[in-house]
Coordinates of C-alpha atoms in Angstrom, one line a residue:
Chain A
M1 CA 8.5 25.5 14.1
T2 CA 6.2 22.5 13.8
P3 CA 8.1 19.4 13.0
T4 CA 7.4 17.8 9.7
I5 CA 7.0 14.4 11.5
S6 CA 6.2 14.4 15.2
V7 CA 5.8 11.1 17.0
R8 CA 5.0 11.0 20.7
G9 CA 4.9 7.8 22.9
L10 CA 4.1 5.7 19.9
T11 CA 3.4 2.1 20.8
R12 CA 2.2 -0.7 18.5
R13 CA 1.4 -3.9 20.2
Y14 CA 0.5 -7.1 18.4
R15 CA -0.6 -10.3 20.0
G16 CA 2.4 -11.4 22.1
H17 CA 4.7 -8.9 20.4
L18 CA 5.6 -5.3 21.0
A19 CA 6.7 -3.9 17.6
L20 CA 7.1 -0.3 18.8
D21 CA 7.6 0.7 22.4
D22 CA 7.0 4.3 23.5
V23 CA 8.8 5.8 20.5
T24 CA 9.2 9.6 20.5
V25 CA 11.0 11.4 17.7
D26 CA 10.7 14.6 15.8
I27 CA 12.0 15.1 12.2
E28 CA 12.1 18.7 11.0
G29 CA 12.3 20.3 7.6
A30 CA 14.2 19.2 4.6
T31 CA 16.6 16.4 5.7
I32 CA 17.5 12.9 4.7
T33 CA 17.2 10.7 7.7
G34 CA 18.4 7.1 7.8
L35 CA 16.0 4.8 9.7
L36 CA 18.3 2.0 10.8
G37 CA 17.9 -1.2 12.7
R38 CA 18.0 -4.9 12.5
N39 CA 15.4 -7.2 10.9
G40 CA 12.2 -7.0 13.0
A41 CA 13.3 -3.9 14.9
G42 CA 10.1 -2.1 14.0
K43 CA 11.2 0.1 11.1
T44 CA 8.5 -1.0 8.7
T45 CA 5.8 -0.7 11.4
F46 CA 7.0 2.8 12.2
L47 CA 6.8 3.9 8.5
R48 CA 3.5 2.1 8.0
I49 CA 2.0 4.1 10.9
L50 CA 3.5 7.3 9.6
A51 CA 1.7 6.6 6.3
A52 CA -1.5 5.6 8.0
Q53 CA -1.4 2.1 6.6
E54 CA -1.2 0.8 10.1
F55 CA -2.8 2.1 13.3
P56 CA -0.9 2.8 16.6
S57 CA -2.0 1.0 19.8
S58 CA -1.2 4.2 21.7
G59 CA 0.6 7.5 21.2
E60 CA 0.4 10.3 18.8
V61 CA 1.6 10.7 15.2
R62 CA 1.5 14.0 13.4
V63 CA 2.7 14.5 9.9
L64 CA 2.8 18.0 8.4
G65 CA 1.1 19.2 11.5
A66 CA -1.9 16.9 11.5
T67 CA -2.8 13.2 12.0
P68 CA -2.3 11.3 8.7
I69 CA -5.1 8.8 9.5
E70 CA -7.9 9.3 6.9
N71 CA -6.5 12.7 6.2
D72 CA -6.3 13.3 2.4
A73 CA -4.8 16.7 2.8
V74 CA -1.7 15.1 4.5
L75 CA -1.6 11.8 2.6
R76 CA -1.5 13.5 -0.8
R77 CA 1.7 15.2 0.3
M78 CA 3.3 11.9 1.3
V79 CA 4.7 9.0 -0.6
F80 CA 5.6 5.7 1.0
V81 CA 7.5 3.1 -1.0
R82 CA 7.5 -0.3 0.6
E83 CA 9.9 -3.1 0.2
D84 CA 6.9 -5.5 -0.4
Q85 CA 4.8 -3.0 -2.5
T86 CA 2.2 -4.9 -4.5
Y87 CA 0.5 -3.6 -7.6
P88 CA -2.7 -4.5 -9.5
D89 CA -2.4 -6.3 -12.8
I90 CA -1.1 -3.3 -14.7
R91 CA 1.9 -2.3 -16.7
V92 CA 4.9 -0.3 -15.5
G93 CA 3.8 2.7 -17.6
H94 CA 0.3 2.5 -16.0
V95 CA 1.8 2.6 -12.5
L96 CA 3.5 5.8 -13.4
R97 CA 0.5 7.2 -15.1
A98 CA -1.7 6.5 -12.1
A99 CA 0.9 8.1 -9.8
S100 CA 0.9 11.2 -11.9
W101 CA -2.9 11.6 -11.3
F102 CA -2.5 11.7 -7.6
Y103 CA 0.7 13.4 -6.7
P104 CA 0.4 17.2 -7.1
N105 CA 4.2 17.7 -7.6
W106 CA 4.7 14.7 -9.9
S107 CA 7.6 15.1 -12.3
A108 CA 7.1 13.3 -15.6
E109 CA 10.7 14.3 -16.4
V110 CA 12.1 12.5 -13.4
A111 CA 10.0 9.5 -14.0
D112 CA 11.1 9.3 -17.6
T113 CA 14.8 9.7 -16.7
L114 CA 14.6 7.0 -14.1
L115 CA 12.7 4.7 -16.3
G116 CA 15.7 4.9 -18.7
A117 CA 18.3 4.8 -15.9
F118 CA 16.8 1.6 -14.5
D119 CA 16.2 0.2 -18.0
L120 CA 12.5 -0.4 -17.1
P121 CA 10.2 -1.6 -19.9
A122 CA 7.2 0.7 -19.6
C123 CA 5.0 -1.7 -21.6
R124 CA 5.7 -4.8 -19.4
A125 CA 3.3 -6.0 -16.8
V126 CA 4.6 -5.3 -13.3
K127 CA 3.9 -8.9 -12.3
K128 CA 6.3 -10.1 -15.1
L129 CA 9.2 -8.0 -13.7
S130 CA 12.1 -9.4 -11.7
R131 CA 12.3 -8.6 -8.0
G132 CA 14.8 -5.9 -8.5
M133 CA 12.9 -4.3 -11.4
R134 CA 9.8 -4.2 -9.3
S135 CA 11.8 -2.4 -6.6
A136 CA 13.0 0.0 -9.3
V137 CA 9.3 0.8 -10.1
G138 CA 8.7 1.8 -6.5
I139 CA 11.8 4.0 -6.5
V140 CA 10.7 5.8 -9.6
V141 CA 7.3 6.5 -8.0
G142 CA 8.9 7.6 -4.8
L143 CA 11.3 10.0 -6.4
A144 CA 9.1 11.3 -9.2
A145 CA 6.3 12.0 -6.7
R146 CA 8.4 14.8 -5.2
A147 CA 6.2 14.5 -2.1
E148 CA 7.0 16.7 0.8
V149 CA 7.3 13.7 3.0
T150 CA 9.0 10.8 1.2
L151 CA 9.3 7.4 3.0
F152 CA 11.4 4.6 1.6
D153 CA 11.3 1.3 3.3
E154 CA 14.2 -0.9 2.1
P155 CA 13.3 0.2 -1.4
Y156 CA 16.0 -1.7 -3.3
A157 CA 15.4 -5.3 -2.5
G158 CA 16.8 -7.4 -5.3
L159 CA 18.5 -4.4 -7.0
D160 CA 22.1 -4.8 -8.1
A161 CA 24.9 -2.5 -7.0
V162 CA 24.8 -0.4 -10.1
A163 CA 21.1 0.2 -9.8
R164 CA 21.4 1.0 -6.1
Q165 CA 24.0 3.6 -7.0
T166 CA 21.7 5.0 -9.6
F167 CA 19.1 5.4 -6.9
Y168 CA 21.4 7.2 -4.5
D169 CA 22.7 9.5 -7.3
H170 CA 19.2 10.5 -8.4
L171 CA 17.9 10.8 -4.8
L172 CA 20.7 13.2 -3.9
A173 CA 20.4 15.2 -7.2
D174 CA 16.7 15.6 -6.9
Y175 CA 16.9 16.3 -3.2
A176 CA 19.4 19.1 -3.9
E177 CA 17.0 20.6 -6.4
H178 CA 13.8 20.0 -4.4
P179 CA 14.6 19.7 -0.7
R180 CA 12.1 17.6 1.2
T181 CA 11.8 15.4 4.2
I182 CA 13.1 12.0 3.3
L183 CA 13.1 9.0 5.6
L184 CA 15.1 6.0 4.3
S185 CA 14.9 2.7 6.1
T186 CA 17.9 0.6 5.2
H187 CA 20.2 -2.3 6.1
L188 CA 23.0 -1.1 3.7
I189 CA 24.3 1.6 6.0
D190 CA 27.7 2.0 4.5
E191 CA 26.2 2.5 1.1
V192 CA 23.9 5.4 2.2
A193 CA 26.2 6.8 4.9
D194 CA 27.2 9.8 2.8
L195 CA 23.6 10.6 2.0
L196 CA 22.4 10.7 5.5
E197 CA 22.2 13.9 7.5
R198 CA 20.5 12.3 10.5
V199 CA 20.3 8.8 11.9
V200 CA 17.4 7.3 13.8
M201 CA 18.1 3.7 15.0
I202 CA 15.3 1.5 16.2
D203 CA 16.2 -1.6 18.2
R204 CA 13.5 -4.0 19.4
G205 CA 10.8 -1.3 19.1
R206 CA 12.7 1.5 20.9
I207 CA 14.7 4.4 19.7
A208 CA 18.3 3.4 20.4
L209 CA 20.0 6.3 18.7
D210 CA 18.8 9.6 17.4
A211 CA 21.5 12.0 16.3
D212 CA 23.1 13.9 13.4
A213 CA 25.0 11.5 11.2
D214 CA 28.2 13.5 11.6
T215 CA 27.9 13.2 15.4
V216 CA 27.4 9.5 15.2
R217 CA 30.4 9.1 12.9
G218 CA 32.6 10.7 15.6
T219 CA 31.0 8.7 18.4
A220 CA 33.3 5.6 18.2
T221 CA 36.9 5.1 17.6
A222 CA 39.1 2.0 17.4
V223 CA 42.2 2.5 19.6
S224 CA 45.1 0.1 19.0
G225 CA 48.7 -0.2 20.1
A226 CA 50.7 -1.6 23.0
A227 CA 48.3 -3.4 25.3
A228 CA 49.3 -1.5 28.5
A229 CA 49.0 1.9 26.7
V230 CA 45.6 1.0 25.2
E231 CA 44.2 -0.3 28.5
S232 CA 45.4 2.9 30.2
F233 CA 43.8 5.1 27.5
A234 CA 40.5 3.1 27.6
A235 CA 40.2 3.1 31.4
G236 CA 37.0 4.6 32.5
R237 CA 35.6 4.9 28.9
L238 CA 32.7 3.2 27.3
T239 CA 34.1 0.2 25.3
W240 CA 32.3 -2.1 22.9
N241 CA 34.9 -4.6 21.9
R242 CA 38.5 -5.6 22.6
R243 CA 41.0 -7.8 20.8
T244 CA 44.4 -8.8 22.0
L245 CA 47.1 -10.4 19.9
G246 CA 50.3 -10.9 21.8
S247 CA 51.3 -7.5 23.2
H248 CA 49.0 -5.7 20.8
T249 CA 45.5 -4.7 21.8
S250 CA 42.7 -3.0 19.9
I251 CA 39.7 -1.6 21.8
L252 CA 36.6 0.0 20.3
I253 CA 35.7 3.1 22.4
G254 CA 32.0 4.1 22.1
S255 CA 32.3 7.6 23.4
P256 CA 33.6 10.7 21.6
L257 CA 37.2 11.7 22.0
T258 CA 38.3 15.2 22.9
E259 CA 41.3 17.0 21.4
S260 CA 43.3 16.4 24.6
D261 CA 42.4 12.7 24.3
R262 CA 44.0 12.7 20.8
V263 CA 47.1 14.4 22.1
W264 CA 47.4 11.8 24.8
A265 CA 46.9 9.0 22.3
R266 CA 49.8 10.4 20.2
T267 CA 51.9 10.6 23.3
L268 CA 51.2 6.9 24.0
H269 CA 51.9 6.0 20.3
L270 CA 48.3 4.7 19.8
T271 CA 46.5 4.5 16.5
L272 CA 43.1 6.0 16.4
T273 CA 40.7 4.9 13.6
P274 CA 37.2 6.4 13.5
L275 CA 34.4 3.8 13.1
S276 CA 32.1 4.0 10.1
L277 CA 28.4 4.7 10.6
Q278 CA 27.7 1.0 10.0
Q279 CA 30.3 -0.1 12.5
V280 CA 28.8 2.2 15.1
V281 CA 25.3 0.9 14.4
V282 CA 26.4 -2.7 14.5
H283 CA 28.4 -2.4 17.7
S284 CA 25.8 -0.3 19.5
T285 CA 23.0 -2.7 18.5
T286 CA 25.0 -5.8 19.3
G287 CA 25.9 -4.3 22.7
A288 CA 22.3 -3.6 23.4
S289 CA 21.2 -7.1 22.5
T290 CA 23.7 -8.6 25.0
G291 CA 22.2 -6.4 27.7
T292 CA 25.2 -4.5 28.7
S293 CA 25.0 -1.0 30.2
T294 CA 24.1 1.8 27.9
G295 CA 25.4 5.3 27.5
A296 CA 25.2 8.1 24.9
G297 CA 22.5 6.3 23.0
A298 CA 24.7 3.2 22.5
A299 CA 25.4 0.2 24.6
G300 CA 28.7 -1.2 25.8
E301 CA 30.6 -1.7 29.0
R302 CA 32.6 0.8 31.0
T303 CA 36.1 -0.4 31.7
K304 CA 37.6 0.0 35.2
R305 CA 40.1 2.7 35.4
S306 CA 43.4 1.1 36.3
P307 CA 45.8 2.7 38.7
A308 CA 48.1 5.1 36.9
Chain B
M1 CA 10.2 24.1 1.8
N2 CA 9.1 22.3 -1.3
T3 CA 9.9 24.1 -4.5
A4 CA 8.8 21.3 -6.8
I5 CA 7.2 22.3 -10.1
R6 CA 3.7 21.1 -10.8
S7 CA 3.8 18.9 -13.8
T8 CA 1.4 19.5 -16.7
D9 CA 0.1 17.0 -19.1
S10 CA 3.0 15.5 -21.0
T11 CA 4.0 12.4 -22.9
D12 CA 7.2 10.7 -21.9
S13 CA 9.4 8.9 -24.3
T14 CA 7.6 5.6 -23.6
G15 CA 4.3 7.0 -24.9
F16 CA 2.6 7.0 -21.5
V17 CA 0.8 10.2 -20.8
S18 CA 1.3 11.8 -17.4
S19 CA -0.9 14.5 -16.2
A20 CA -1.4 16.5 -13.1
R21 CA -3.9 15.4 -10.4
P22 CA -7.4 16.5 -11.3
A23 CA -8.7 19.2 -8.9
G24 CA -11.5 18.8 -6.4
P25 CA -13.2 15.8 -4.8
L26 CA -15.0 14.7 -8.0
G27 CA -11.7 14.8 -9.8
T28 CA -10.1 12.6 -7.2
L29 CA -13.0 10.1 -7.5
V30 CA -12.6 10.1 -11.3
A31 CA -8.8 9.5 -10.8
V32 CA -9.5 6.5 -8.5
A33 CA -11.9 5.1 -11.1
R34 CA -9.3 5.6 -13.8
Y35 CA -6.7 3.9 -11.7
L36 CA -8.9 0.9 -11.3
L37 CA -9.8 0.9 -15.0
L38 CA -6.1 0.6 -15.9
D39 CA -6.7 -3.1 -15.3
R40 CA -8.4 -3.4 -18.6
V41 CA -8.5 -7.2 -18.5
A42 CA -10.7 -7.1 -15.5
Y43 CA -13.0 -4.3 -16.6
C44 CA -13.2 -4.6 -20.4
F45 CA -12.3 -8.1 -21.3
A46 CA -13.3 -10.5 -18.5
P47 CA -17.0 -9.6 -18.1
W48 CA -17.7 -9.7 -21.8
S49 CA -15.6 -12.8 -22.5
A50 CA -17.4 -14.6 -19.7
L51 CA -20.8 -13.5 -21.1
L52 CA -19.8 -14.5 -24.6
F53 CA -18.7 -17.9 -23.5
A54 CA -21.9 -18.4 -21.6
F55 CA -23.9 -17.3 -24.6
A56 CA -22.0 -19.7 -26.9
V57 CA -22.7 -22.6 -24.4
D58 CA -26.4 -21.7 -24.2
I59 CA -26.6 -21.4 -28.0
A60 CA -24.9 -24.8 -28.4
I61 CA -27.2 -26.4 -25.9
I62 CA -30.4 -24.9 -27.3
G63 CA -29.2 -25.7 -30.8
L64 CA -28.8 -29.3 -29.9
L65 CA -32.3 -29.6 -28.5
P66 CA -34.5 -31.8 -30.6
T67 CA -37.3 -29.3 -30.9
D68 CA -38.6 -26.9 -33.5
H69 CA -37.8 -23.9 -31.3
S70 CA -41.4 -22.7 -31.3
E71 CA -41.4 -22.3 -27.6
N72 CA -39.2 -20.1 -25.5
H73 CA -36.1 -21.6 -24.0
W74 CA -35.0 -19.9 -20.8
V75 CA -31.3 -20.1 -20.1
G76 CA -29.1 -18.8 -17.3
G77 CA -26.1 -17.6 -19.2
L78 CA -26.6 -14.0 -18.1
S79 CA -25.5 -14.9 -14.6
A80 CA -21.9 -15.1 -16.0
I81 CA -21.6 -11.3 -16.1
Y82 CA -23.0 -11.0 -12.6
V83 CA -20.4 -13.5 -11.3
A84 CA -17.7 -11.6 -13.2
T85 CA -18.9 -8.3 -11.7
F86 CA -18.7 -9.9 -8.2
V87 CA -15.1 -11.0 -8.9
I88 CA -14.1 -7.5 -10.2
G89 CA -15.5 -6.0 -7.0
L90 CA -13.5 -8.5 -5.0
Q91 CA -10.4 -7.6 -7.0
S92 CA -10.9 -3.8 -6.4
V93 CA -9.8 -4.6 -2.9
T94 CA -7.5 -7.6 -3.1
K95 CA -5.5 -6.2 -6.0
G96 CA -6.1 -2.5 -6.1
L97 CA -6.2 -1.3 -2.5
A98 CA -2.5 -1.6 -1.5
F99 CA -1.2 0.6 -4.3
G100 CA -4.3 2.8 -4.0
L101 CA -3.3 3.7 -0.5
T102 CA 0.3 4.1 -1.6
L103 CA -1.0 6.7 -4.0
G104 CA -1.8 9.0 -1.1
L105 CA -5.5 8.1 -0.8
S106 CA -7.4 7.8 2.4
R107 CA -9.5 4.6 2.8
R108 CA -12.6 6.7 2.6
T109 CA -11.6 8.4 -0.7
Y110 CA -10.5 5.0 -2.1
Y111 CA -13.9 3.5 -1.2
Q112 CA -15.8 6.4 -2.6
G113 CA -13.9 6.2 -5.9
T114 CA -14.5 2.5 -6.1
A115 CA -18.2 2.9 -5.5
F116 CA -18.2 5.7 -8.1
L117 CA -16.7 3.2 -10.6
A118 CA -19.1 0.5 -9.5
V119 CA -22.0 2.6 -10.4
G120 CA -20.4 3.8 -13.7
F121 CA -19.5 0.2 -14.7
A122 CA -23.0 -1.0 -13.8
V123 CA -24.7 1.7 -15.8
V124 CA -22.6 1.1 -18.9
T125 CA -22.9 -2.7 -18.6
G126 CA -26.6 -2.4 -17.9
T127 CA -27.0 -0.4 -21.1
V128 CA -25.2 -3.0 -23.2
L129 CA -27.3 -5.8 -21.6
T130 CA -30.5 -3.8 -22.3
A131 CA -29.4 -3.4 -25.9
L132 CA -28.6 -7.2 -26.2
R133 CA -32.1 -7.8 -24.6
A134 CA -33.7 -5.8 -27.4
L135 CA -31.6 -7.6 -30.0
E136 CA -32.6 -10.9 -28.6
S137 CA -36.2 -9.9 -28.8
A138 CA -35.8 -8.6 -32.4
T139 CA -34.1 -11.8 -33.6
G140 CA -36.7 -14.1 -32.1
G141 CA -34.3 -15.3 -29.4
W142 CA -31.3 -15.5 -31.8
G143 CA -33.3 -17.6 -34.2
L144 CA -33.7 -20.3 -31.5
S145 CA -36.3 -18.8 -29.2
M146 CA -33.6 -18.5 -26.6
R147 CA -34.3 -16.2 -23.8
M148 CA -31.0 -15.3 -22.1
F149 CA -31.3 -11.5 -21.6
Q150 CA -35.1 -11.5 -21.0
V151 CA -35.3 -13.0 -17.5
P152 CA -38.9 -13.6 -16.6
Y153 CA -40.4 -11.2 -14.1
I154 CA -37.0 -9.5 -13.2
L155 CA -36.0 -8.3 -16.7
A156 CA -39.3 -8.7 -18.5
G157 CA -40.7 -5.2 -18.3
P158 CA -40.1 -2.1 -20.4
W159 CA -36.5 -1.4 -21.5
Y160 CA -35.9 1.3 -18.9
E161 CA -37.1 -0.9 -16.1
A162 CA -34.8 -3.7 -17.3
W163 CA -31.9 -1.2 -17.6
L164 CA -32.4 0.1 -14.1
T165 CA -32.7 -3.3 -12.6
S166 CA -29.6 -4.5 -14.4
A167 CA -27.6 -1.5 -13.3
V168 CA -28.7 -1.8 -9.6
A169 CA -28.1 -5.5 -9.5
L170 CA -24.6 -5.1 -11.0
T171 CA -23.7 -2.4 -8.5
L172 CA -24.9 -4.7 -5.7
L173 CA -22.7 -7.6 -6.9
Y174 CA -19.7 -5.3 -7.3
V175 CA -20.1 -3.8 -3.8
Y176 CA -20.8 -7.3 -2.3
G177 CA -17.7 -8.7 -3.9
G178 CA -15.7 -5.8 -2.5
W179 CA -17.0 -6.5 1.0
W180 CA -15.8 -10.1 0.7
G181 CA -12.4 -8.8 -0.4
L182 CA -12.3 -6.4 2.5
V183 CA -13.2 -9.1 5.0
H184 CA -10.4 -11.2 3.6
R185 CA -7.9 -8.3 3.7
R186 CA -8.8 -7.6 7.3
W187 CA -9.4 -11.0 8.9
G188 CA -8.0 -13.5 6.4
L189 CA -9.5 -16.9 5.7
L190 CA -11.0 -17.3 9.2
G191 CA -12.8 -14.0 8.6
L192 CA -14.2 -15.2 5.3
I193 CA -15.5 -18.3 7.0
A194 CA -17.1 -16.3 9.8
F195 CA -18.5 -13.8 7.2
A196 CA -20.2 -16.7 5.3
A197 CA -21.4 -18.3 8.5
G198 CA -22.8 -15.0 9.7
Q199 CA -24.8 -14.5 6.6
T200 CA -26.0 -18.1 6.6
T201 CA -27.0 -17.7 10.2
A202 CA -28.9 -14.4 9.4
V203 CA -30.9 -16.1 6.6
L204 CA -31.5 -19.2 8.9
A205 CA -32.7 -16.9 11.7
A206 CA -35.1 -15.1 9.3
T207 CA -36.4 -18.5 8.1
V208 CA -36.9 -19.7 11.6
A209 CA -38.6 -16.4 12.6
A210 CA -41.0 -16.7 9.6
T211 CA -41.8 -20.3 10.5
W212 CA -42.4 -19.5 14.2
T213 CA -44.5 -16.5 13.5
H214 CA -46.4 -18.3 10.8
T215 CA -45.7 -15.5 8.4
W216 CA -44.6 -17.5 5.3
S217 CA -47.8 -16.7 3.5
D218 CA -47.1 -13.0 4.1
V219 CA -43.6 -13.4 2.8
G220 CA -45.0 -15.2 -0.3
H221 CA -47.6 -12.5 -0.8
F222 CA -45.0 -9.8 -0.5
F223 CA -42.8 -11.3 -3.2
T224 CA -45.7 -12.2 -5.6
T225 CA -47.1 -8.7 -5.4
L226 CA -43.7 -7.0 -5.6
S227 CA -43.2 -5.3 -9.0
A228 CA -39.9 -5.5 -10.8
I229 CA -39.3 -1.8 -9.9
G230 CA -40.2 -2.6 -6.3
L231 CA -37.6 -5.4 -6.4
T232 CA -35.1 -3.0 -7.8
G233 CA -35.8 -0.6 -5.0
L234 CA -35.2 -3.5 -2.6
L235 CA -31.9 -4.3 -4.3
A236 CA -30.8 -0.7 -4.1
A237 CA -31.5 -0.5 -0.4
L238 CA -29.6 -3.8 0.0
T239 CA -26.7 -2.3 -2.0
I240 CA -26.5 0.7 0.4
V241 CA -26.5 -1.7 3.4
L242 CA -23.7 -3.7 1.8
A243 CA -21.7 -0.6 0.9
A244 CA -22.0 0.6 4.5
G245 CA -20.8 -2.8 5.7
G246 CA -17.9 -2.7 3.3
F247 CA -16.8 0.8 4.4
T248 CA -17.1 -0.1 8.0
T249 CA -14.8 -3.1 7.4
L250 CA -12.4 -0.9 5.4
R251 CA -11.9 1.7 8.0
R252 CA -9.5 -0.4 10.1
V253 CA -7.9 -2.4 7.3
T254 CA -4.1 -2.3 7.4
I255 CA -1.7 -3.1 4.5

């Protein structure tokens, strides 16, 4: 099966800066993928190249089986909502009207519902809107377009928590009804964690993590208990962080635990707490930035196995 | 994979009509033109308000002249609409391009749609200017012997010649403005400076070449014998060159 999005050896070099470095990733079929990473990691550049708004320095990008560059047949099946989306001097209703002329699967019903949900005034000029309301306009376009490939780049800048939840709810509801390939770049990982089926993390222009969200969630565990028992348990494993308070120690283990590991932990009276998606991403990225050794798509350090 | 339902024309509760994408390449070009025309201030209000203001200024100046208005008074107020057209062409890129590409258009389709609108806008505007020219003639220059729409030599011939020349010149200004906007979008302020310097250098080079080859008399002869229609043909050829330049610039524009 041809991947919906296929990227091979994608590199984007700017003067004195490598925004994307040999990125290779495939995204297949209907799925919601979280594109995660720190500021300046290369997420926006990656999405702009997918949408043919930017050009790669080298590498190959194929969307829906073909290059998106100057390819109307592909582009009309994609929608890309940018954080910094600009509009001409037109009103909110005009934006939606224009979008309805170009997207073959445009849903006026979804647009109308979201307009009400975000309390957007259709007759107001876009340039008169607040930052958050302008973001909401982009979200309405992105969802109502029902494009086969939907790219959201930090679409909710300035949106309050209630409006963000509205976005998540409608995204999930419409996705369930009309499954499509959705790529959502975000910083608010915990907020979207339940939406994501897959996670692609970019760190300094490179793919740092590419896995199913459920797999990532089970990747890391906080192990706490008596210092000696914790150290014994963590010996030889990939660890990200350790904190000791008196005789009590807590260590973040960055590799999956087996069932026998859990039995052993119970025997040692250790507490195991799975890390959230955001914690996994934060720790793996922080580890990478400090240049420690990497393993299983995440960075950390491997503790020395102490004598039993 | 996608089971989405195609929307049909409908009106949402806000009164804005949504409709499915027009089919075919021409339909897409019409849709691009309609998208740009949503900025009604730029396309419907700005050119005519600029022209009206220029007209009022010219009327005031001619009215204040201490003459009996028996001789023609040539004024340059018509240039206002050409300047406005240049600015609209500029804005088709500086304001319209980013969301245009977000709407799933290729650069080529966006440019074709913009050129389509440029011609349509120029034809309609040229028609109105030709009508105003006839009105000016019929009213004896607005009762003041003022000649704003009857530009000597260029717009002095039969109505169809004046209409064609107006339409071609307006298209040229729109396309030229668009190229300036594209240069700014692609290369920023330094690009604009280089663009202006390049054109100045080209004109200077042509001037120097005419001087060195002692062909100024030929140049003068060419322009004095060139008919208004011949000039229109020249402007049309120049418009095509400018459009090709604009499209070449657009091909690698990023947003």
